[in-house]
Coordinates of C-alpha atoms in Angstrom, one line a residue:
M1 CA 0.0 0.1 -0.2
P2 CA 1.3 3.3 -0.8
D3 CA 2.4 6.3 1.9
P4 CA -0.3 8.6 2.3
Q5 CA 2.3 11.1 3.4
Q6 CA 4.5 10.9 0.1
P7 CA 4.1 13.8 -1.8
W8 CA 3.7 12.2 -5.3
Y9 CA 1.0 10.1 -4.4
T10 CA -2.5 11.3 -3.7
P11 CA -5.6 8.5 -3.9
G12 CA -8.5 9.2 -5.2
P13 CA -11.8 9.9 -3.7
P14 CA -13.5 6.5 -3.0
Q15 CA -15.6 4.6 -4.9
Q16 CA -19.4 3.3 -3.6
P17 CA -19.2 -0.4 -5.2
V18 CA -22.8 -1.7 -4.5
P19 CA -23.3 -5.4 -2.6
G20 CA -25.2 -8.0 -4.7
N21 CA -26.3 -7.4 -8.0
P22 CA -26.8 -3.5 -8.8
Y23 CA -28.9 -4.3 -12.7
A24 CA -30.4 -7.5 -11.3
S25 CA -33.8 -7.1 -10.6
D26 CA -35.8 -10.0 -8.3
G27 CA -36.0 -13.7 -10.0
A28 CA -33.8 -12.0 -12.7
T29 CA -31.7 -15.7 -13.3
V30 CA -33.4 -16.8 -16.3
Q31 CA -34.0 -20.6 -16.8
G32 CA -36.1 -22.5 -19.7
H33 CA -35.4 -22.1 -23.4
G34 CA -37.7 -20.6 -25.9
A35 CA -38.5 -21.1 -29.6
P36 CA -35.7 -19.5 -32.3
P37 CA -37.2 -16.2 -33.1
P38 CA -38.2 -15.5 -36.7
H39 CA -35.7 -14.3 -39.1
G40 CA -35.8 -10.7 -39.0
G41 CA -36.5 -10.2 -35.6
G42 CA -39.7 -10.0 -34.7
G43 CA -40.4 -6.6 -36.2
G44 CA -39.4 -3.6 -33.6
T45 CA -35.3 -2.5 -32.9
P46 CA -33.1 -4.4 -35.4
P47 CA -30.4 -6.7 -33.2
G48 CA -26.2 -6.3 -33.4
R49 CA -23.9 -4.5 -31.5
R50 CA -25.3 -0.2 -31.3
R51 CA -22.0 0.8 -31.8
F52 CA -19.5 1.0 -33.8
G53 CA -15.8 1.8 -32.7
R54 CA -14.8 5.1 -32.3
G55 CA -10.5 4.4 -33.2
P56 CA -10.2 6.1 -36.7
V57 CA -12.3 9.6 -36.0
V58 CA -10.7 10.0 -32.8
T59 CA -6.8 9.5 -34.4
A60 CA -7.7 12.2 -36.4
V61 CA -8.5 14.3 -34.5
V62 CA -6.2 13.4 -32.1
A63 CA -3.8 14.0 -34.8
L64 CA -4.8 17.3 -35.8
V65 CA -4.9 18.7 -31.7
L66 CA -0.9 17.1 -32.0
V67 CA 0.3 18.9 -34.7
V68 CA -0.5 22.3 -32.2
V69 CA 0.6 20.9 -29.6
A70 CA 3.4 19.1 -30.2
G71 CA 6.0 21.4 -28.9
G72 CA 7.3 22.2 -24.8
V73 CA 7.2 20.3 -21.8
Y74 CA 4.6 18.1 -20.4
A75 CA 3.5 17.8 -16.5
A76 CA 2.5 14.2 -15.6
T77 CA 0.0 14.9 -12.2
D78 CA -1.7 12.2 -10.1
W79 CA -5.4 12.3 -9.6
G80 CA -6.6 13.9 -6.4
R81 CA -3.9 16.5 -5.7
G82 CA -5.0 19.5 -8.2
E83 CA -1.7 20.6 -9.2
P84 CA 0.9 19.6 -11.9
A85 CA 3.8 17.5 -11.0
K86 CA 7.2 18.9 -11.6
P87 CA 7.9 18.6 -15.4
V88 CA 9.3 14.8 -15.8
A89 CA 9.9 14.9 -19.6
K90 CA 10.3 17.0 -23.2
K91 CA 8.8 16.9 -26.1
S92 CA 12.1 14.3 -27.8
P93 CA 13.6 16.2 -31.6
G94 CA 12.0 14.4 -34.7
P95 CA 14.2 12.0 -36.4
S96 CA 16.9 13.8 -38.9
A97 CA 17.1 13.2 -42.6
S98 CA 19.8 11.0 -42.0
A99 CA 17.6 8.7 -39.1
S100 CA 15.1 8.0 -41.7
P101 CA 15.9 8.5 -45.0
S102 CA 13.0 10.5 -47.5
S103 CA 11.4 11.6 -44.2
A104 CA 10.0 14.7 -46.3
P105 CA 6.8 13.7 -48.1
P106 CA 6.7 13.5 -52.1
A107 CA 6.1 17.1 -53.5
S108 CA 3.4 16.2 -55.7
G109 CA 2.0 13.3 -57.7
P110 CA 1.7 9.6 -56.4
E111 CA 4.7 8.6 -55.6
L112 CA 5.0 7.2 -51.9
S113 CA 7.1 7.9 -49.3
H114 CA 10.1 5.6 -48.4
I115 CA 10.0 3.4 -45.9
P116 CA 12.7 2.3 -44.2
T117 CA 13.8 -0.6 -44.3
T118 CA 15.1 -3.3 -40.5
A119 CA 18.5 -2.0 -42.0
E120 CA 18.5 1.6 -42.1
V121 CA 16.6 2.1 -38.8
A122 CA 19.3 0.3 -37.8
A123 CA 22.0 2.3 -38.9
A124 CA 19.9 5.4 -37.3
R125 CA 19.4 3.7 -34.0
K126 CA 20.8 6.3 -31.4
P127 CA 22.5 5.2 -28.2
G128 CA 20.4 3.9 -25.4
E129 CA 17.4 3.9 -28.0
A130 CA 15.4 0.3 -28.2
A131 CA 16.4 -2.2 -31.3
A132 CA 13.6 -2.4 -34.2
W133 CA 11.9 -3.4 -37.2
I134 CA 9.7 -2.4 -39.3
A135 CA 8.1 -4.4 -42.1
D136 CA 6.5 -2.8 -45.3
D137 CA 3.8 -4.6 -47.2
R138 CA 3.2 -4.1 -51.1
T139 CA 0.2 -5.7 -52.1
D140 CA -2.5 -4.2 -54.3
I141 CA -5.7 -3.1 -52.1
P142 CA -8.2 -1.3 -52.3
K143 CA -8.4 2.3 -52.5
Q144 CA -10.7 2.4 -49.3
I145 CA -10.4 2.2 -45.5
N146 CA -9.5 -1.6 -45.4
K147 CA -9.6 -3.4 -41.9
V148 CA -6.7 -5.0 -40.6
H149 CA -7.4 -7.6 -38.9
D150 CA -6.9 -9.1 -34.5
L151 CA -2.8 -9.6 -34.5
W152 CA -1.8 -13.1 -33.8
I153 CA 1.7 -14.7 -32.2
V154 CA 2.5 -17.4 -32.9
G155 CA 5.4 -19.3 -31.1
D156 CA 8.8 -16.8 -33.1
T157 CA 6.1 -15.0 -35.7
A158 CA 3.6 -12.3 -35.6
V159 CA 0.4 -13.4 -38.2
Q160 CA -2.3 -11.0 -39.4
A161 CA -4.8 -10.8 -42.3
L162 CA -5.6 -7.3 -44.6
Y163 CA -7.8 -7.6 -47.6
R164 CA -7.1 -10.7 -49.1
K165 CA -4.2 -11.6 -47.6
V166 CA -2.9 -13.3 -44.5
T167 CA 1.0 -12.9 -43.5
A168 CA 3.6 -13.6 -40.9
H169 CA 6.4 -12.0 -39.9
R170 CA 9.6 -13.4 -37.7
L171 CA 9.4 -11.5 -34.0
S172 CA 13.3 -11.3 -34.3
D173 CA 13.5 -9.3 -37.6
G174 CA 10.3 -8.9 -39.1
A175 CA 11.1 -11.1 -41.9
E176 CA 7.8 -12.3 -43.9
V177 CA 8.0 -16.1 -43.2
W178 CA 5.0 -16.9 -45.0
S179 CA 2.0 -15.6 -46.4
V180 CA -1.7 -17.0 -47.9
T181 CA -3.7 -15.3 -50.7
L182 CA -7.6 -15.7 -50.8
P183 CA -9.9 -15.7 -53.1
S184 CA -11.8 -12.8 -51.6
S185 CA -11.1 -9.9 -48.6
V186 CA -11.4 -11.1 -45.7
C187 CA -14.2 -9.8 -43.3
E188 CA -13.8 -11.9 -39.9
T189 CA -11.2 -13.0 -37.9
P190 CA -11.6 -14.7 -33.6
A191 CA -8.9 -12.7 -31.4
N192 CA -7.6 -15.9 -30.5
P193 CA -6.0 -19.1 -32.2
T194 CA -6.4 -22.1 -31.4
P195 CA -4.0 -23.9 -28.4
D196 CA -1.9 -25.4 -31.6
G197 CA -2.0 -22.1 -33.4
K198 CA -5.2 -22.8 -35.6
V199 CA -7.5 -20.3 -37.0
V200 CA -10.4 -20.1 -39.2
V201 CA -11.1 -16.9 -41.0
F202 CA -13.7 -15.5 -42.7
R203 CA -14.0 -13.9 -46.2
H204 CA -16.2 -12.6 -48.6
E205 CA -18.6 -14.7 -50.7
R206 CA -17.3 -13.0 -54.2
P207 CA -13.7 -11.0 -55.0
D208 CA -15.6 -8.0 -55.5
N209 CA -15.9 -4.5 -52.7
E210 CA -19.2 -4.4 -52.8
R211 CA -21.6 -4.1 -49.4
S212 CA -23.7 -6.4 -51.2
N213 CA -20.9 -9.0 -50.1
L214 CA -21.7 -11.6 -47.7
C215 CA -19.4 -12.4 -45.1
N216 CA -20.2 -16.5 -45.0
Q217 CA -17.2 -18.5 -46.2
M218 CA -14.7 -19.8 -43.9
Q219 CA -11.2 -21.1 -44.0
L220 CA -8.9 -23.0 -41.9
I221 CA -5.6 -21.9 -41.7
D222 CA -2.2 -23.1 -39.8
L223 CA -0.9 -20.1 -38.1
K224 CA 2.6 -22.3 -37.7
T225 CA 2.8 -23.1 -41.8
G226 CA 0.4 -20.9 -43.6
K227 CA -0.9 -24.5 -44.4
Q228 CA -4.7 -24.2 -45.1
G229 CA -7.2 -26.7 -44.5
W230 CA -10.7 -27.4 -44.9
S231 CA -13.2 -24.5 -45.7
K232 CA -17.4 -24.8 -45.2
K233 CA -19.6 -21.9 -46.7
L234 CA -21.7 -20.1 -44.2
D235 CA -25.2 -21.8 -45.1
E236 CA -27.0 -22.8 -42.6
P237 CA -30.9 -22.7 -44.3
G238 CA -33.2 -19.6 -43.4
D239 CA -30.0 -17.4 -42.0
E240 CA -28.0 -16.1 -45.1
D241 CA -28.7 -13.1 -45.0
D242 CA -27.7 -12.2 -41.4
T243 CA -23.9 -12.7 -42.8
F244 CA -23.2 -9.4 -43.5
I245 CA -21.7 -8.9 -40.7
V246 CA -20.5 -12.0 -38.2
Q247 CA -18.5 -12.1 -35.4
S248 CA -16.2 -15.3 -33.7
A249 CA -14.1 -16.8 -30.8
I250 CA -12.4 -19.9 -30.8
S251 CA -12.7 -21.6 -26.9
G252 CA -10.0 -24.5 -27.4
D253 CA -10.8 -26.6 -30.2
V254 CA -14.6 -24.8 -30.7
L255 CA -15.0 -22.6 -33.4
S256 CA -18.6 -20.3 -32.6
V257 CA -20.1 -17.8 -35.0
A258 CA -22.8 -15.3 -34.5
R259 CA -24.4 -13.5 -37.0
G260 CA -28.3 -11.5 -36.2
Q261 CA -30.5 -13.2 -33.9
R262 CA -28.4 -16.5 -34.0
T263 CA -25.3 -18.2 -32.7
V264 CA -23.8 -21.2 -34.2
T265 CA -20.7 -23.2 -33.1
Y266 CA -18.4 -26.0 -34.7
R267 CA -15.2 -28.5 -34.7
M268 CA -12.2 -26.8 -35.3
G269 CA -10.8 -30.4 -36.6
D270 CA -13.3 -30.6 -39.1
G271 CA -15.6 -27.9 -39.1
S272 CA -18.8 -29.7 -38.9
R273 CA -21.2 -28.8 -37.2
L274 CA -21.9 -28.8 -33.2
Y275 CA -24.8 -27.2 -31.9
K276 CA -27.1 -24.0 -32.6
V277 CA -27.4 -21.6 -29.2
P278 CA -31.1 -20.9 -28.3
S279 CA -32.7 -18.1 -27.9
E280 CA -34.8 -17.4 -25.0
K281 CA -38.5 -16.2 -23.7
K282 CA -39.7 -16.6 -26.9
G283 CA -37.1 -14.9 -28.9
A284 CA -36.7 -11.4 -27.1
C285 CA -33.4 -12.6 -26.2
F286 CA -30.8 -13.9 -28.8
P287 CA -27.2 -14.8 -28.9
D288 CA -25.3 -11.7 -30.6
D289 CA -21.6 -12.5 -29.8
V290 CA -19.2 -14.5 -28.8
A291 CA -15.9 -14.5 -26.9
G292 CA -13.0 -17.0 -26.3
G293 CA -9.2 -17.6 -26.2
T294 CA -8.9 -20.0 -23.7
A295 CA -11.2 -23.3 -23.0
R296 CA -14.4 -21.3 -22.1
L297 CA -16.8 -20.1 -24.5
M298 CA -18.6 -16.6 -23.4
V299 CA -22.1 -15.7 -25.2
S300 CA -23.5 -12.6 -25.3
Y301 CA -27.2 -12.0 -25.4
S302 CA -29.2 -9.0 -26.3
C303 CA -32.7 -9.3 -24.8
M304 CA -35.3 -6.7 -26.5
V305 CA -38.7 -6.9 -25.1
S306 CA -40.1 -3.4 -26.1
M307 CA -39.3 -0.3 -28.3
D308 CA -38.9 1.2 -25.4
R309 CA -35.0 0.4 -25.0
S310 CA -34.7 2.0 -21.2
K311 CA -36.9 -1.5 -20.8
N312 CA -34.4 -4.3 -22.5
Y313 CA -31.2 -5.8 -20.8
G314 CA -28.9 -7.9 -21.8
Q315 CA -27.2 -11.1 -20.5
V316 CA -24.1 -13.1 -20.8
R317 CA -23.8 -16.8 -20.1
E318 CA -20.9 -18.9 -19.6
L319 CA -21.9 -22.1 -22.0
D320 CA -19.3 -25.3 -22.5
P321 CA -17.9 -25.1 -25.5
R322 CA -18.7 -28.7 -26.6
T323 CA -22.3 -29.7 -25.8
G324 CA -23.7 -26.3 -25.2
K325 CA -24.7 -26.5 -21.3
V326 CA -25.4 -23.5 -19.3
L327 CA -22.5 -23.2 -16.8
W328 CA -24.0 -19.6 -15.7
R329 CA -26.1 -16.7 -16.6
Y330 CA -25.3 -13.2 -15.6
R331 CA -28.6 -10.9 -16.4
T332 CA -27.8 -6.9 -16.5
K333 CA -30.2 -4.3 -14.9
T334 CA -33.3 -3.2 -16.8
G335 CA -32.1 -0.3 -19.8
W336 CA -28.5 -1.5 -19.4
S337 CA -26.9 -4.3 -21.9
F338 CA -23.5 -6.3 -22.2
G339 CA -20.8 -3.9 -23.3
S340 CA -17.2 -6.1 -23.6
L341 CA -15.1 -8.3 -22.6
I342 CA -12.2 -7.2 -21.0
S343 CA -10.7 -10.6 -18.9
M344 CA -12.2 -14.0 -19.5
D345 CA -10.3 -15.3 -16.0
P346 CA -11.6 -13.4 -14.1
V347 CA -15.2 -12.6 -16.0
V348 CA -15.0 -8.8 -16.3
F349 CA -16.6 -6.8 -18.5
T350 CA -18.3 -3.2 -19.0
V351 CA -22.1 -2.3 -19.5
Y352 CA -23.6 0.1 -21.1
N353 CA -27.1 2.2 -20.6
N354 CA -29.4 2.1 -23.1
E355 CA -30.1 5.5 -23.5
D356 CA -26.4 6.9 -23.4
T357 CA -24.8 3.9 -25.4
A358 CA -21.4 6.4 -26.1
K359 CA -20.5 7.9 -22.1
D360 CA -23.0 6.3 -19.8
W361 CA -21.0 3.1 -18.8
R362 CA -19.2 0.4 -16.0
I363 CA -17.3 -2.1 -15.2
T364 CA -18.3 -5.4 -13.9
V365 CA -16.1 -8.3 -11.8
L366 CA -17.9 -11.6 -11.5
D367 CA -16.8 -14.3 -9.3
P368 CA -15.5 -18.1 -10.6
G369 CA -19.1 -19.1 -10.9
G370 CA -21.0 -16.0 -11.9
K371 CA -21.9 -14.3 -9.2
H372 CA -21.9 -11.0 -9.8
R373 CA -19.1 -9.3 -7.3
V374 CA -18.1 -5.9 -7.7
T375 CA -20.0 -2.6 -10.4
F376 CA -17.8 0.4 -10.4
D377 CA -17.9 3.5 -12.4
A378 CA -14.3 4.7 -13.5
R379 CA -15.5 7.6 -15.7
G380 CA -15.2 9.7 -12.5
K381 CA -11.4 9.2 -13.3
G382 CA -12.1 10.0 -17.0
F383 CA -11.8 7.2 -18.1
E384 CA -13.4 6.2 -21.8
E385 CA -14.8 2.4 -22.2
C386 CA -12.0 0.9 -23.9
A387 CA -10.0 4.0 -24.1
G388 CA -12.4 5.4 -26.4
T389 CA -13.1 2.9 -28.6
G390 CA -16.2 1.7 -26.9
S391 CA -17.7 -1.6 -27.4
G392 CA -18.4 -1.6 -31.3
G393 CA -17.4 -4.1 -33.8
G394 CA -17.8 -7.2 -31.5
I395 CA -17.4 -7.7 -27.7
Q396 CA -13.4 -8.9 -28.0
P397 CA -11.5 -7.5 -27.4
C398 CA -11.8 -4.2 -25.2
R399 CA -8.6 -2.0 -26.2
G400 CA -7.1 -0.2 -23.9
A401 CA -8.0 -2.7 -20.9
S402 CA -6.6 -5.9 -19.4
V403 CA -6.6 -7.9 -16.1
G404 CA -4.0 -8.9 -14.3
K405 CA -2.3 -9.9 -11.1
N406 CA -5.5 -8.7 -9.4
L407 CA -5.4 -5.6 -11.2
I408 CA -7.9 -4.2 -13.4
M409 CA -5.6 -1.8 -15.5
L410 CA -7.3 0.8 -17.5
G411 CA -5.6 3.5 -20.2
G412 CA -6.9 6.2 -22.9
Q413 CA -5.3 9.6 -24.2
N414 CA -3.7 11.2 -21.4
Q415 CA -3.8 8.7 -18.5
A416 CA -3.2 5.1 -17.0
G417 CA -4.7 3.7 -14.4
A418 CA -5.0 0.7 -11.7
Y419 CA -8.4 0.1 -9.9
D420 CA -8.8 -3.7 -7.3
V421 CA -10.3 -7.0 -9.4
K422 CA -12.1 -7.7 -5.7
T423 CA -12.8 -4.7 -4.7
G424 CA -13.3 -1.7 -7.3
K425 CA -11.3 1.1 -5.5
F426 CA -9.3 2.8 -7.8
L427 CA -5.9 2.5 -6.6
W428 CA -3.7 4.6 -8.5
G429 CA -2.6 6.1 -11.3
I430 CA -0.8 9.1 -14.1
K431 CA -2.1 11.7 -16.7
D432 CA -0.3 14.1 -18.8
N433 CA -1.7 16.5 -20.9
R434 CA 1.1 15.8 -24.6
M435 CA -2.0 13.9 -25.9
R436 CA -0.8 10.7 -26.4
T437 CA -2.8 7.2 -25.5
L438 CA -1.4 5.0 -22.7
Y439 CA -2.2 1.6 -23.1
P440 CA -1.2 -1.1 -20.4
L441 CA 0.6 -3.5 -21.6
R442 CA 0.5 -6.1 -17.7
A443 CA 0.8 -6.2 -14.3
E444 CA 3.9 -6.4 -12.5
D445 CA 3.8 -8.3 -9.6
G446 CA 1.6 -6.3 -8.7
N447 CA 2.7 -3.4 -7.6
A448 CA 3.5 -1.7 -11.0
M449 CA 2.4 -2.5 -14.7
R450 CA 4.1 -1.6 -18.0
V451 CA 2.9 0.5 -20.1
Y452 CA 3.0 1.4 -24.3
E453 CA 2.6 5.8 -24.6
T454 CA 2.0 6.4 -28.5
A455 CA 3.8 8.2 -30.4
G456 CA 3.3 12.0 -31.4
P457 CA 3.6 13.3 -35.1
S458 CA 6.9 13.8 -35.0
S459 CA 8.2 12.3 -31.3
P460 CA 8.5 8.3 -31.0
G461 CA 6.5 7.0 -27.8
R462 CA 8.3 4.9 -25.4
T463 CA 7.1 2.1 -23.0
F464 CA 7.8 2.4 -19.4
L465 CA 6.8 0.9 -15.7
M466 CA 4.5 3.2 -13.1
G467 CA 3.3 2.5 -10.0
P468 CA 1.6 3.6 -6.9
R469 CA 4.0 6.3 -6.3
G470 CA 3.3 7.7 -9.8
A471 CA 3.7 10.9 -11.5
G472 CA 7.3 11.7 -11.9
T473 CA 8.4 8.5 -10.5
E474 CA 7.9 6.6 -14.2
T475 CA 10.6 4.2 -15.3
E476 CA 11.6 4.4 -18.6
V477 CA 12.1 0.4 -19.9
V478 CA 11.9 1.0 -23.8
K479 CA 13.2 4.2 -25.2
H480 CA 12.0 3.8 -28.5
P481 CA 14.0 5.1 -31.7
A482 CA 13.2 8.4 -33.3
A483 CA 14.2 6.8 -37.2
T484 CA 11.3 5.3 -36.8
A485 CA 8.5 7.6 -35.4
R486 CA 6.8 8.7 -38.4
W487 CA 5.6 5.0 -38.9
E488 CA 4.8 4.8 -35.3
Y489 CA 2.3 7.6 -35.2
E490 CA 0.9 6.3 -37.9
M491 CA -0.3 2.9 -36.0
S492 CA -1.3 5.1 -32.9
M493 CA -4.5 3.4 -31.2
G494 CA -3.5 0.3 -33.6
H495 CA -3.1 -3.1 -32.3
T496 CA -0.8 -3.9 -29.9
A497 CA 1.0 -7.5 -28.4
Y498 CA 3.2 -7.7 -26.4
V499 CA 5.1 -11.0 -26.1
D500 CA 9.0 -11.4 -24.1
G501 CA 9.9 -7.7 -23.7
R502 CA 8.8 -7.3 -27.3
L503 CA 6.0 -4.7 -28.1
V504 CA 5.0 -5.4 -31.4
L505 CA 2.1 -2.8 -33.7
T506 CA -0.2 -2.1 -36.0
P507 CA -2.3 -0.2 -37.7
T508 CA -6.2 -1.6 -37.6
H509 CA -6.9 0.3 -40.6
V510 CA -5.1 1.1 -43.8
S511 CA -6.1 3.5 -47.1
G512 CA -5.4 2.2 -50.2
D513 CA -5.8 5.5 -51.8
E514 CA -2.0 6.2 -52.4
D515 CA -2.4 9.2 -54.5
H516 CA -3.6 11.1 -52.1
K517 CA -2.3 10.1 -48.9
P518 CA 1.4 11.2 -48.7
V519 CA 2.8 8.7 -45.8
R520 CA 2.8 5.2 -47.3
E521 CA 1.6 3.4 -44.2
A522 CA 4.1 0.5 -42.5
R523 CA 2.6 -3.2 -42.2
M524 CA 4.1 -3.5 -38.7
L525 CA 6.5 -2.2 -36.2
S526 CA 8.6 -3.6 -33.3
F527 CA 10.8 -2.7 -30.4
V528 CA 12.7 -4.8 -28.1
P529 CA 15.8 -3.3 -26.2
G530 CA 19.1 -3.7 -26.8
S531 CA 20.3 -5.8 -29.9
P532 CA 17.7 -7.4 -31.9

């Protein structure tokens, strides 16, 4: 426990967790299984997740602000104090011409800016900076904003899908190990592969990019080798129109697929169907999303019992992945819905108010049996749900939030902080005014957390440790190189992975409109202390 007499630490106001389940009315546990809902949802409010991620929009706004405020000194403060601590850092100088070859944007025409090779980055490395590699990808992609899908770490490779291509890069140097080109673009990927490194990607039915193109083709890929396995069409009777938007998860050797008002599971081994997850309350409660990543399967339900959103509610259940048996149920308060899953073990997730989906949200923690442990409100410290990206695009993952060593770690623009997973009490945190996004990477022995601070438009990010002593006592553990700052900035609010001391970054979207974008976007960037 930090010493309250130390000048660098001031605890925030006490949280007021409500005992019991503050979101469930008497008799809230739902029993029994009803008939499947009619196709189309039975009229009224349309099914599906409530909002889209705000990442690209926020990034654009941050970019504009950063141009104005990038210079000068920033001051970090602890919450509850009100006055700034002494300045702890200055803006790092941008990369020089020698440090970043062809760093100036092209004067005119479609000529693309040069992405430095890993050798060039190494040559420009300054004393004390991390070793880094950068991966380029010149694959032709459509002139639109293209989604970069989930980042998988399998063995000594980082694997990701973009457009029609799935590519593996070696963690040690970024070299391409293998790639698979598919007949049409990838439209959905699960957040995690199987324990032995296999995954099912979903691609569009046709090779064109029209909006009517269904996301209904499944393809098994071994991420260790790039070898393709079975393929299958999502052709369940009567629900083909629900395959425009698909969500998927892998739980051990079971694949779960949610679309529209239906969720179905398959064997990863051969793609054969296991069971259909039933709806309840005569079709009023339907399974709309899934989460995995371990041997556990979580299914979220939307219970749309009224045209009045304030009367609807949500559920989350844990199922036995192989049999579909319900292990436990948890029901939200009327007028609230399940948001995003932060952790599978322990079960930690967000919930949101149906009448204020963007701003009114909470964090809920369950015990191993699915019983309510605590619910708390992180908004008082300025945190936004999933670091400002909300719960759009599926319930997993919740970006900028993680759980480890009894800490719930939250990040966001200008801030990061830790809450006690058992009580919901705020423990410690840090704020600054540099307009950077802070991403907690992992807990360190329960007393600190490792944090990634994104780059500015002309200065690199950094990786540091922070703990109960708060602002001004951070320990920088990785000094990111100035030579890659420009491309690191392009990946702000992107995918992150941290493995064996190495940080891997990728964007979440890349533009194919090279005629109007002066800076080419790198596909992947990685840092590690010391020599590569």
